[in-house]
Amino acid sequence: MPAGLSWPAAAALALAALALLLALCRHLWALRWSLSRDRASALPLPKGSMGWPFFGETLHWLLQGSRFHSSRRERYGNVFKTHLLGRPVVRVTGAENIRKILLGEHTLVSAQWPQSTQIILGSHTLLGSIGDLHRQRRKILARVFCRTALESYLPRIQKVVSWELRGWCMEPGSIAVYSSAKTLTFRIAARILLGLRLEEKQFKDLAKTFEQLVENLFSLPLNIPFSGLRKGIKARDMLHEFMEKAIQEKLQRTNSEDHSDALDFIINSAKEHGKEFTMQELKESAIELIFAAFFTTASASTSLILLLLKHPSAIKKIRQELMSHELYPKCQCCPAGPSPDTLPTQGRDSKKQLPAVARDTHEDQSQCSGPLEEAEPSSGLSPQPPALSEPTQPQSSPQPQACHCPSDISLEKLSRLRYLDCVIKEVLRVLPPVSGGYRTALQTFELDGYQIPKGWSVMYSIRDTHETAAIYQSPPGGFDPDRFSATRPEAVSRFHYIPFGGGARSCIGKELAQAILKLLAIELVTTARWELATPAYPAMQTVPIVHPVDGLQLYFHPLRPGCSSEA
């Protein structure tokens, strides 16, 4: 301690020196990125902050969630710079800006996921491939999601959805919808896409391990003990060990009738394109399939249930549409029960008063008639047996006679449900599961009057673009499925609505995801009613994926008590 200075004065001096040092480090960090601009371009870098050395603004992003981007967009505009997960990033909002990025794949930009994501998922995935390799892999994977494949998945998906929802209705208390939706979508991914036949304990262990992998996909690239990356790598290695055994068993099968899951389609499609996948490629492809179908579809399923709860008029319209197409189940084996619209919105504990379900003020009864995308012709692949060991009735219990609920749904029948299609689109617009996508600049280019330097990451925002699009006739913040009616301009806008991305990297499994959501919606509105188990609707968290902070606690009740949904 310098002579003549008291301890408080010395401490204050030390703190001042530390603050000066931190300010200098932050200034030098910002200067380092300012000097990285392309001198050949006269355009300035986007406005924004690069945060602190190495960490950038990653901690702010993880803590603030969607507020991080919205606050900076309000301050800096639709194009701003930041530093996330170890890389300089330009965050982009707006249809015209995003159009240039999505259509510039392989020329202006290329896929660039965070380093932690690349390490955990591996180098043989569609997400991580670029150029000709990406085109080749996409052709191989297209077979998994063609109409023939989707038709073979639908009966099994319908049985899984029906069985899971019966379990929700049988719960005496509330359930956490997000957690239950993850169980549902993981069961679909594991059993129907990968053909895994698991005991329930195996299933739960595998789901827990996979959840640990996904939760650490977006982490700082520090492979040290107790870090997110280390946890993700550990989960990946455990999954790869399990998948290798399962794939070896699959490759040794001789019964061709069993070959109708997505992994079989990948193996056969690769052979048709003159490529034999290695075991490492098959393991990484299997993990990628679950990743693509698991969390995002669980998020969208939770959002669907939440938004239908908030807007019961949409439920009524869906039921009317199902009846008009003779798809509403007429269950003859059990009593019809009271109308769901007349049931009280009170919890199972009569002493606990719960808020009434909010009524949608939008009473327009017009049906949405937007056309679905064309698909390839169907074929007659025979479906596999049910995926799960479903609960059976005791032998002494008589089986219900002539029960016709639910009806089998085909792709052709789903395509007739125009209003339901609009509801699913609106759910994905209001609460898109993934907030955006990552690219890296292959060359310096201009965007909204700023330069995007070669080598920088570009993160385009799906959520912010949906929230700020000026094309919508009704307020973007409202829930209005009819905005996707064929008579409305929103129905044909290309880059104002991008829940599945766009361009060369648009989500290849979007038709499957939409089919799962439609089957879930049909099962929900025809067999169950649901209500809040909490005093208010939960806030939504957006990192790493959109979900309610409390998991969405709901009570589920069967519409027809005692009715089995098995034919």
Coordinates of C-alpha atoms in Angstrom, one line a residue:
M1 CA 0.0 0.0 0.0
P2 CA 1.5 3.4 -1.0
A3 CA 2.7 5.5 2.0
G4 CA 0.1 8.0 3.3
L5 CA -3.0 6.1 1.9
S6 CA -5.6 4.6 4.1
W7 CA -7.1 1.2 3.3
P8 CA -10.4 2.7 2.0
A9 CA -8.5 5.1 -0.2
A10 CA -6.2 2.3 -1.5
A11 CA -9.3 0.1 -2.2
A12 CA -10.9 3.0 -4.1
L13 CA -7.8 3.5 -6.1
A14 CA -7.6 -0.2 -6.9
L15 CA -11.2 -0.3 -8.1
A16 CA -10.7 2.8 -10.2
A17 CA -7.6 1.2 -11.8
L18 CA -9.6 -2.0 -12.4
A19 CA -12.5 0.0 -14.0
L20 CA -10.1 1.8 -16.2
L21 CA -8.5 -1.5 -17.3
L22 CA -11.9 -3.0 -18.1
A23 CA -12.9 0.1 -20.1
L24 CA -9.6 -0.1 -22.0
C25 CA -10.1 -3.8 -22.7
R26 CA -13.6 -3.2 -24.0
H27 CA -12.4 -0.3 -26.1
L28 CA -9.6 -2.3 -27.6
W29 CA -12.1 -5.2 -28.2
A30 CA -14.4 -2.9 -30.1
L31 CA -11.5 -1.4 -32.0
R32 CA -10.3 -4.9 -33.0
W33 CA -13.7 -5.5 -34.7
S34 CA -13.9 -2.1 -36.3
L35 CA -10.6 -2.7 -38.0
S36 CA -11.9 -6.0 -39.4
R37 CA -14.2 -4.1 -41.8
D38 CA -13.5 -4.6 -45.5
R39 CA -11.4 -1.6 -46.6
A40 CA -12.4 -2.2 -50.2
S41 CA -16.0 -1.2 -49.3
A42 CA -16.9 2.4 -48.6
L43 CA -20.0 1.2 -46.6
P44 CA -19.8 1.4 -42.8
L45 CA -20.2 -1.6 -40.4
P46 CA -23.7 -1.9 -38.9
K47 CA -24.3 -0.1 -35.6
G48 CA -24.2 -2.1 -32.4
S49 CA -22.0 -3.3 -29.6
M50 CA -19.5 -6.1 -29.5
G51 CA -19.7 -6.4 -25.7
W52 CA -16.8 -7.7 -23.6
P53 CA -13.6 -9.4 -24.8
F54 CA -14.2 -13.1 -25.8
F55 CA -17.6 -13.3 -24.1
G56 CA -19.1 -10.5 -26.3
E57 CA -22.8 -10.2 -25.5
T58 CA -23.5 -13.9 -25.1
L59 CA -24.4 -13.6 -21.4
H60 CA -26.8 -10.7 -22.1
W61 CA -28.4 -12.8 -24.8
L62 CA -28.9 -15.9 -22.7
L63 CA -30.3 -13.8 -19.8
Q64 CA -32.5 -11.4 -21.7
G65 CA -33.9 -13.8 -24.4
S66 CA -36.0 -12.2 -27.0
R67 CA -35.7 -8.8 -25.2
F68 CA -32.0 -8.8 -26.1
H69 CA -32.7 -8.6 -29.8
S70 CA -35.8 -6.4 -29.7
S71 CA -34.1 -3.8 -27.5
R72 CA -31.1 -3.6 -29.8
R73 CA -33.3 -3.5 -32.9
E74 CA -35.2 -0.6 -31.4
R75 CA -31.9 1.2 -30.7
Y76 CA -29.8 0.3 -33.8
G77 CA -32.4 -0.7 -36.5
N78 CA -33.2 -3.8 -38.5
V79 CA -29.5 -4.6 -39.2
F80 CA -27.1 -4.4 -36.2
K81 CA -23.8 -6.0 -35.1
T82 CA -23.1 -7.9 -31.9
H83 CA -20.8 -10.8 -30.7
L84 CA -22.4 -14.1 -29.7
L85 CA -21.0 -17.5 -28.9
G86 CA -17.4 -16.6 -29.8
R87 CA -18.2 -14.9 -33.2
P88 CA -19.0 -11.5 -34.6
V89 CA -22.6 -11.5 -35.7
V90 CA -24.9 -9.3 -37.8
R91 CA -28.5 -9.7 -36.7
V92 CA -31.0 -9.1 -39.6
T93 CA -34.8 -8.4 -39.6
G94 CA -37.2 -7.7 -42.4
A95 CA -38.5 -9.5 -45.5
E96 CA -36.3 -7.7 -48.1
N97 CA -33.1 -8.2 -46.0
I98 CA -33.8 -11.8 -45.4
R99 CA -34.7 -12.4 -49.0
K100 CA -31.2 -11.5 -50.0
I101 CA -29.7 -13.8 -47.4
L102 CA -31.9 -16.8 -48.1
L103 CA -31.6 -16.6 -51.9
G104 CA -27.8 -15.9 -51.6
E105 CA -27.1 -19.4 -50.3
H106 CA -23.8 -20.8 -51.8
T107 CA -23.0 -17.4 -53.3
L108 CA -23.2 -14.6 -50.8
V109 CA -23.6 -16.8 -47.7
S110 CA -23.2 -20.3 -46.4
A111 CA -24.6 -22.2 -43.5
Q112 CA -22.7 -21.4 -40.3
W113 CA -23.9 -22.8 -37.0
P114 CA -22.2 -21.9 -33.8
Q115 CA -19.0 -23.9 -33.1
S116 CA -20.6 -25.7 -30.2
T117 CA -23.4 -26.9 -32.5
Q118 CA -21.0 -28.2 -35.1
I119 CA -18.9 -30.1 -32.6
I120 CA -21.9 -31.8 -30.9
L121 CA -23.9 -32.7 -34.0
G122 CA -20.9 -33.6 -36.1
S123 CA -19.6 -32.9 -39.6
H124 CA -21.8 -35.3 -41.6
T125 CA -25.1 -33.6 -41.1
L126 CA -27.3 -31.7 -43.5
L127 CA -27.1 -28.7 -41.2
G128 CA -23.4 -28.5 -41.4
S129 CA -22.8 -29.4 -45.1
I130 CA -22.2 -26.8 -47.8
G131 CA -22.1 -26.6 -51.6
D132 CA -22.3 -29.8 -53.6
L133 CA -22.2 -31.9 -50.4
H134 CA -25.3 -30.1 -49.1
R135 CA -27.2 -30.6 -52.4
Q136 CA -26.3 -34.4 -52.4
R137 CA -27.4 -34.9 -48.8
R138 CA -30.6 -33.0 -49.4
K139 CA -31.5 -35.3 -52.3
I140 CA -30.9 -38.3 -50.2
L141 CA -32.9 -37.0 -47.3
A142 CA -35.8 -35.8 -49.6
R143 CA -36.8 -39.5 -49.8
V144 CA -37.5 -39.4 -46.0
F145 CA -40.1 -36.7 -46.4
C146 CA -41.7 -37.5 -49.8
R147 CA -45.4 -38.2 -50.0
T148 CA -44.9 -42.0 -50.0
A149 CA -43.0 -41.8 -46.8
L150 CA -45.4 -39.4 -45.1
E151 CA -48.3 -41.7 -46.0
S152 CA -46.6 -44.6 -44.3
Y153 CA -45.9 -42.5 -41.1
L154 CA -49.4 -41.1 -40.6
P155 CA -51.2 -44.1 -39.2
R156 CA -48.5 -44.7 -36.7
I157 CA -48.2 -41.0 -35.7
Q158 CA -52.0 -40.9 -35.2
K159 CA -51.8 -43.9 -32.9
V160 CA -49.0 -42.4 -30.8
V161 CA -50.8 -39.1 -30.6
S162 CA -54.0 -40.7 -29.6
W163 CA -52.3 -42.9 -26.9
E164 CA -50.3 -40.0 -25.4
L165 CA -53.4 -37.7 -25.2
R166 CA -55.4 -40.4 -23.5
G167 CA -52.6 -40.5 -20.9
W168 CA -52.9 -36.7 -20.4
C169 CA -56.6 -37.0 -19.8
M170 CA -56.2 -39.8 -17.3
E171 CA -53.9 -37.7 -15.1
P172 CA -55.7 -36.7 -11.9
G173 CA -53.8 -33.5 -11.6
S174 CA -52.2 -31.0 -14.0
I175 CA -49.5 -31.8 -16.5
A176 CA -46.6 -29.8 -17.8
V177 CA -47.5 -29.6 -21.5
Y178 CA -44.1 -28.7 -22.8
S179 CA -42.5 -31.7 -21.0
S180 CA -45.3 -34.0 -22.2
A181 CA -45.1 -32.6 -25.8
K182 CA -41.3 -33.5 -25.7
T183 CA -42.2 -37.0 -24.7
L184 CA -44.7 -37.2 -27.5
T185 CA -42.4 -35.9 -30.2
F186 CA -39.4 -37.9 -29.0
R187 CA -41.5 -41.0 -29.2
I188 CA -42.6 -40.2 -32.7
A189 CA -39.0 -39.5 -33.7
A190 CA -37.4 -42.5 -32.0
R191 CA -40.1 -45.1 -33.0
I192 CA -41.5 -43.9 -36.3
L193 CA -38.5 -42.1 -37.9
L194 CA -35.7 -44.4 -36.5
G195 CA -37.7 -47.6 -36.0
L196 CA -36.4 -48.0 -32.4
R197 CA -38.3 -50.5 -30.3
L198 CA -37.6 -49.5 -26.7
E199 CA -38.7 -50.6 -23.3
E200 CA -40.2 -47.6 -21.4
K201 CA -37.1 -47.3 -19.1
Q202 CA -34.8 -47.3 -22.2
F203 CA -37.0 -44.7 -23.8
K204 CA -36.9 -42.4 -20.8
D205 CA -33.1 -42.7 -20.4
L206 CA -32.6 -42.0 -24.1
A207 CA -34.9 -39.0 -24.1
K208 CA -33.1 -37.6 -21.0
T209 CA -29.7 -38.0 -22.7
F210 CA -31.0 -36.4 -25.9
E211 CA -32.4 -33.5 -24.0
Q212 CA -29.0 -32.9 -22.4
L213 CA -27.5 -32.8 -25.9
V214 CA -30.0 -30.3 -27.2
E215 CA -29.8 -28.0 -24.1
N216 CA -26.0 -27.6 -24.7
L217 CA -26.0 -27.1 -28.5
F218 CA -25.7 -23.4 -28.1
S219 CA -22.9 -22.9 -25.6
L220 CA -19.6 -21.2 -25.3
P221 CA -16.9 -23.2 -27.2
L222 CA -15.0 -24.2 -24.1
N223 CA -14.3 -27.9 -23.7
I224 CA -13.5 -27.8 -20.0
P225 CA -15.0 -29.7 -17.1
F226 CA -18.6 -28.8 -16.2
S227 CA -18.9 -26.6 -19.3
G228 CA -22.0 -26.8 -21.5
L229 CA -19.9 -28.1 -24.4
R230 CA -18.4 -30.9 -22.3
K231 CA -21.9 -32.0 -21.2
G232 CA -23.1 -31.9 -24.8
I233 CA -20.2 -34.0 -26.0
K234 CA -20.8 -36.5 -23.2
A235 CA -24.5 -36.8 -24.2
R236 CA -23.5 -37.2 -27.9
D237 CA -21.1 -40.0 -27.2
M238 CA -23.7 -41.9 -25.2
L239 CA -26.3 -41.5 -28.0
H240 CA -23.8 -42.6 -30.7
E241 CA -23.0 -45.7 -28.7
F242 CA -26.7 -46.6 -28.5
M243 CA -27.4 -45.7 -32.1
E244 CA -24.5 -47.8 -33.4
K245 CA -26.0 -50.9 -31.8
A246 CA -29.5 -50.1 -33.1
I247 CA -28.2 -49.4 -36.7
Q248 CA -26.2 -52.6 -36.7
E249 CA -29.3 -54.6 -35.8
K250 CA -31.3 -52.7 -38.5
L251 CA -28.6 -53.5 -41.2
Q252 CA -28.8 -57.2 -40.3
R253 CA -32.5 -57.4 -40.8
T254 CA -33.7 -59.5 -43.7
N255 CA -37.4 -58.8 -43.6
S256 CA -38.0 -56.1 -46.2
E257 CA -41.5 -55.4 -44.9
D258 CA -40.0 -53.9 -41.7
H259 CA -38.1 -51.3 -43.8
S260 CA -40.4 -48.3 -43.7
D261 CA -38.9 -45.9 -41.2
A262 CA -36.9 -42.8 -42.0
L263 CA -33.5 -44.4 -41.4
D264 CA -34.3 -47.1 -43.9
F265 CA -35.3 -44.5 -46.4
I266 CA -31.9 -42.8 -45.9
I267 CA -29.9 -46.0 -46.3
N268 CA -31.8 -47.0 -49.4
S269 CA -31.8 -43.5 -50.9
A270 CA -28.1 -43.2 -50.4
K271 CA -27.5 -46.5 -52.3
E272 CA -29.8 -45.3 -55.1
H273 CA -27.6 -42.1 -55.4
G274 CA -24.4 -44.2 -55.5
K275 CA -23.3 -43.6 -52.0
E276 CA -22.8 -46.0 -49.1
F277 CA -23.1 -44.2 -45.7
T278 CA -20.4 -45.0 -43.1
M279 CA -21.5 -45.9 -39.6
Q280 CA -20.4 -42.4 -38.4
E281 CA -22.6 -40.8 -41.1
L282 CA -25.6 -42.9 -40.1
K283 CA -25.2 -42.2 -36.4
E284 CA -25.0 -38.4 -37.1
S285 CA -27.9 -38.6 -39.5
A286 CA -30.0 -40.4 -36.9
I287 CA -29.2 -37.8 -34.2
E288 CA -30.0 -35.0 -36.7
L289 CA -33.4 -36.5 -37.5
I290 CA -34.3 -36.6 -33.9
F291 CA -33.0 -33.1 -33.4
A292 CA -35.1 -31.8 -36.3
A293 CA -38.3 -33.5 -35.2
F294 CA -38.0 -33.4 -31.4
F295 CA -37.6 -29.9 -29.8
T296 CA -39.0 -27.8 -32.6
T297 CA -42.2 -29.9 -33.0
A298 CA -42.6 -30.1 -29.2
S299 CA -42.3 -26.3 -29.0
A300 CA -44.9 -25.8 -31.8
S301 CA -47.2 -28.4 -30.2
T302 CA -47.1 -26.5 -26.9
S303 CA -47.8 -23.2 -28.7
L304 CA -50.7 -24.8 -30.5
I305 CA -52.3 -26.0 -27.3
L306 CA -51.7 -22.6 -25.6
L307 CA -53.1 -20.5 -28.5
L308 CA -56.2 -22.7 -28.9
L309 CA -56.8 -22.3 -25.2
K310 CA -56.6 -18.5 -25.5
H311 CA -58.8 -18.5 -28.6
P312 CA -61.7 -21.1 -28.2
S313 CA -63.5 -19.7 -31.3
A314 CA -60.7 -21.4 -33.4
I315 CA -61.5 -24.7 -31.7
K316 CA -65.2 -24.3 -32.6
K317 CA -64.3 -23.5 -36.3
I318 CA -61.9 -26.6 -36.5
R319 CA -64.7 -28.8 -35.1
Q320 CA -67.2 -27.3 -37.7
E321 CA -64.7 -28.0 -40.5
L322 CA -64.1 -31.6 -39.3
M323 CA -67.9 -32.2 -39.3
S324 CA -68.4 -30.7 -42.7
H325 CA -65.8 -33.1 -44.1
E326 CA -67.2 -36.0 -42.0
L327 CA -64.0 -36.3 -40.1
Y328 CA -65.4 -35.5 -36.6
P329 CA -65.6 -38.9 -34.8
K330 CA -69.1 -40.2 -34.1
C331 CA -68.3 -42.5 -31.2
Q332 CA -71.1 -45.1 -30.8
C333 CA -69.5 -47.0 -28.0
C334 CA -69.8 -44.3 -25.3
P335 CA -72.1 -41.4 -24.4
A336 CA -71.5 -38.1 -26.1
G337 CA -71.4 -36.0 -23.0
P338 CA -72.0 -32.3 -22.6
S339 CA -70.8 -29.7 -25.2
P340 CA -67.3 -28.5 -24.4
D341 CA -68.4 -24.9 -25.0
T342 CA -70.8 -25.3 -22.0
L343 CA -68.4 -26.9 -19.6
P344 CA -67.2 -24.8 -16.7
T345 CA -63.6 -23.5 -16.8
Q346 CA -62.8 -24.5 -13.3
G347 CA -60.0 -26.7 -12.0
R348 CA -60.4 -30.1 -10.6
D349 CA -60.1 -28.7 -7.1
S350 CA -63.5 -27.0 -6.6
K351 CA -62.1 -24.8 -3.9
K352 CA -59.5 -23.3 -6.1
Q353 CA -60.9 -20.6 -8.4
L354 CA -59.1 -20.4 -11.8
P355 CA -59.4 -17.7 -14.4
A356 CA -62.0 -18.2 -17.1
V357 CA -60.7 -19.1 -20.6
A358 CA -60.3 -15.9 -22.6
R359 CA -62.8 -15.6 -25.4
D360 CA -61.6 -14.7 -28.8
T361 CA -63.3 -11.4 -29.9
H362 CA -62.7 -12.3 -33.6
E363 CA -66.0 -13.8 -34.7
D364 CA -65.5 -14.0 -38.4
Q365 CA -66.9 -17.3 -39.5
S366 CA -65.3 -17.3 -42.9
Q367 CA -63.2 -20.4 -43.7
C368 CA -59.6 -20.2 -44.9
S369 CA -59.1 -21.6 -48.4
G370 CA -55.4 -21.3 -49.0
P371 CA -54.0 -24.1 -51.1
L372 CA -51.4 -26.5 -49.7
E373 CA -48.2 -27.1 -51.5
E374 CA -48.2 -29.8 -54.0
A375 CA -46.6 -33.1 -53.1
E376 CA -45.5 -36.2 -55.0
P377 CA -47.9 -39.0 -55.9
S378 CA -48.8 -41.4 -53.1
S379 CA -48.0 -45.1 -53.1
G380 CA -49.2 -48.0 -50.9
L381 CA -46.5 -48.7 -48.4
S382 CA -48.0 -50.8 -45.7
P383 CA -47.6 -49.3 -42.2
Q384 CA -45.7 -50.9 -39.4
P385 CA -47.6 -52.2 -36.2
P386 CA -48.3 -49.7 -33.5
A387 CA -45.2 -48.2 -32.0
L388 CA -46.0 -48.6 -28.3
S389 CA -47.1 -51.3 -25.9
E390 CA -50.4 -49.5 -25.4
P391 CA -52.5 -50.2 -22.2
T392 CA -55.0 -52.9 -22.7
Q393 CA -58.3 -53.6 -21.0
P394 CA -58.6 -56.6 -18.6
Q395 CA -59.8 -59.7 -20.3
S396 CA -63.0 -59.7 -18.1
S397 CA -63.9 -56.2 -19.4
P398 CA -66.1 -56.3 -22.5
Q399 CA -64.6 -54.6 -25.5
P400 CA -66.6 -51.6 -26.8
Q401 CA -68.7 -52.4 -29.8
A402 CA -68.8 -50.4 -33.1
C403 CA -66.5 -47.6 -31.8
H404 CA -65.6 -45.3 -34.7
C405 CA -63.3 -42.8 -33.1
P406 CA -61.0 -41.5 -34.4
S407 CA -61.1 -41.9 -38.1
D408 CA -58.0 -42.8 -40.0
I409 CA -56.5 -39.6 -41.6
S410 CA -54.7 -39.6 -44.9
L411 CA -52.7 -36.7 -46.5
E412 CA -55.6 -36.3 -48.9
K413 CA -58.0 -35.8 -46.1
L414 CA -55.7 -33.4 -44.3
S415 CA -55.4 -31.3 -47.4
R416 CA -59.1 -30.6 -47.4
L417 CA -59.0 -29.0 -43.9
R418 CA -58.2 -25.4 -45.1
Y419 CA -59.1 -23.6 -41.9
L420 CA -57.0 -26.1 -39.8
D421 CA -54.1 -25.4 -42.2
C422 CA -54.5 -21.7 -41.5
V423 CA -54.5 -22.3 -37.7
I424 CA -51.3 -24.2 -37.9
K425 CA -49.7 -21.5 -40.1
E426 CA -50.8 -18.8 -37.6
V427 CA -49.4 -20.7 -34.6
L428 CA -46.1 -20.9 -36.4
R429 CA -46.2 -17.2 -37.3
V430 CA -47.0 -16.0 -33.7
L431 CA -44.7 -18.4 -31.9
P432 CA -42.1 -19.8 -34.4
P433 CA -40.1 -22.5 -32.6
V434 CA -36.8 -21.3 -33.9
S435 CA -36.1 -17.6 -33.7
G436 CA -33.8 -17.5 -36.6
G437 CA -31.0 -19.1 -38.7
Y438 CA -27.2 -18.7 -39.0
R439 CA -25.1 -18.0 -42.1
T440 CA -21.5 -16.9 -42.7
A441 CA -20.6 -14.3 -45.3
L442 CA -18.7 -15.9 -48.2
Q443 CA -17.9 -12.4 -49.5
T444 CA -18.5 -8.8 -48.4
F445 CA -21.9 -7.6 -49.4
E446 CA -24.3 -4.7 -48.8
L447 CA -27.4 -5.0 -46.6
D448 CA -29.6 -2.0 -45.8
G449 CA -26.8 0.5 -46.4
Y450 CA -24.2 -1.4 -44.4
Q451 CA -21.3 -3.7 -45.3
I452 CA -21.4 -7.3 -44.1
P453 CA -17.7 -8.3 -44.0
K454 CA -16.5 -11.6 -45.4
G455 CA -16.2 -14.2 -42.6
W456 CA -18.7 -12.6 -40.3
S457 CA -21.8 -14.6 -39.1
V458 CA -25.2 -13.4 -40.2
M459 CA -28.2 -14.3 -38.0
Y460 CA -31.6 -13.7 -39.7
S461 CA -34.6 -13.3 -37.3
I462 CA -37.7 -15.2 -38.0
R463 CA -39.6 -14.0 -35.0
D464 CA -38.8 -10.3 -35.4
T465 CA -39.7 -10.4 -39.1
H466 CA -43.1 -12.0 -38.3
E467 CA -43.7 -9.4 -35.6
T468 CA -42.8 -6.3 -37.7
A469 CA -44.1 -7.2 -41.2
A470 CA -46.2 -4.4 -42.6
I471 CA -48.0 -6.6 -45.1
Y472 CA -50.5 -7.9 -42.5
Q473 CA -54.0 -6.4 -42.7
S474 CA -54.8 -7.3 -39.1
P475 CA -52.3 -6.4 -36.3
P476 CA -49.3 -8.8 -36.4
G477 CA -49.5 -9.2 -32.7
G478 CA -53.0 -10.7 -32.8
F479 CA -54.1 -14.3 -33.5
D480 CA -55.9 -14.3 -36.8
P481 CA -55.8 -17.6 -38.8
D482 CA -57.9 -16.0 -41.5
R483 CA -54.9 -13.8 -42.4
F484 CA -53.8 -16.9 -44.5
S485 CA -57.0 -17.0 -46.5
A486 CA -56.4 -17.1 -50.2
T487 CA -58.1 -13.7 -50.5
R488 CA -55.6 -12.0 -48.2
P489 CA -52.1 -10.8 -49.4
E490 CA -50.5 -12.5 -46.4
A491 CA -51.2 -15.9 -47.9
V492 CA -48.8 -15.3 -50.8
S493 CA -46.1 -13.3 -49.2
R494 CA -42.8 -15.2 -49.5
F495 CA -40.4 -13.7 -47.0
H496 CA -42.7 -12.1 -44.5
Y497 CA -43.6 -15.6 -43.2
I498 CA -40.6 -17.9 -42.8
P499 CA -41.1 -20.3 -39.9
F500 CA -39.3 -23.0 -41.9
G501 CA -36.6 -20.7 -43.4
G502 CA -36.4 -20.5 -47.1
G503 CA -34.3 -20.9 -50.2
A504 CA -31.9 -23.8 -50.6
R505 CA -32.0 -24.5 -46.9
S506 CA -35.7 -24.4 -46.2
C507 CA -36.7 -27.0 -43.7
I508 CA -36.9 -30.3 -45.5
G509 CA -39.2 -31.8 -42.9
K510 CA -41.8 -29.1 -42.8
E511 CA -44.6 -31.2 -44.4
L512 CA -44.1 -33.9 -41.7
A513 CA -44.0 -31.2 -38.9
Q514 CA -47.3 -29.7 -40.2
A515 CA -48.9 -33.1 -40.4
I516 CA -48.0 -33.9 -36.8
L517 CA -49.4 -30.6 -35.6
K518 CA -52.7 -31.2 -37.6
L519 CA -53.1 -34.7 -36.2
L520 CA -52.5 -33.4 -32.7
A521 CA -55.0 -30.6 -33.2
I522 CA -57.7 -33.0 -34.6
E523 CA -57.1 -35.4 -31.7
L524 CA -57.3 -32.5 -29.2
V525 CA -60.5 -30.8 -30.4
T526 CA -62.4 -34.1 -30.9
T527 CA -61.5 -36.0 -27.7
A528 CA -60.4 -33.5 -25.0
R529 CA -60.9 -30.1 -23.4
W530 CA -58.1 -28.3 -21.4
E531 CA -57.8 -25.4 -19.0
L532 CA -55.2 -23.5 -17.1
A533 CA -53.9 -24.9 -13.8
T534 CA -52.2 -21.6 -12.9
P535 CA -53.7 -18.1 -12.1
A536 CA -52.3 -16.6 -15.4
Y537 CA -50.8 -17.6 -18.7
P538 CA -47.1 -18.1 -18.5
A539 CA -44.4 -15.9 -20.1
M540 CA -42.6 -17.3 -23.1
Q541 CA -38.9 -18.0 -23.2
T542 CA -37.1 -18.0 -26.5
V543 CA -33.6 -19.3 -25.9
P544 CA -32.7 -21.9 -27.1
I545 CA -36.2 -22.6 -28.3
V546 CA -39.6 -21.0 -27.7
H547 CA -41.4 -22.5 -24.7
P548 CA -43.4 -21.4 -21.6
V549 CA -41.3 -20.6 -18.6
D550 CA -43.4 -22.9 -16.4
G551 CA -43.9 -25.6 -19.0
L552 CA -47.6 -24.6 -19.4
Q553 CA -49.5 -26.3 -16.5
L554 CA -52.9 -27.5 -17.7
Y555 CA -55.7 -29.8 -16.8
F556 CA -57.0 -32.2 -19.5
H557 CA -60.4 -33.8 -19.5
P558 CA -61.9 -36.3 -21.9
L559 CA -64.9 -35.1 -23.9
R560 CA -66.4 -38.6 -23.7
P561 CA -65.7 -40.3 -20.4
G562 CA -64.8 -43.9 -20.7
C563 CA -64.4 -43.8 -24.5
S564 CA -61.5 -45.7 -25.9
S565 CA -60.0 -44.2 -29.1
E566 CA -59.0 -47.5 -30.4
A567 CA -61.1 -49.1 -33.2

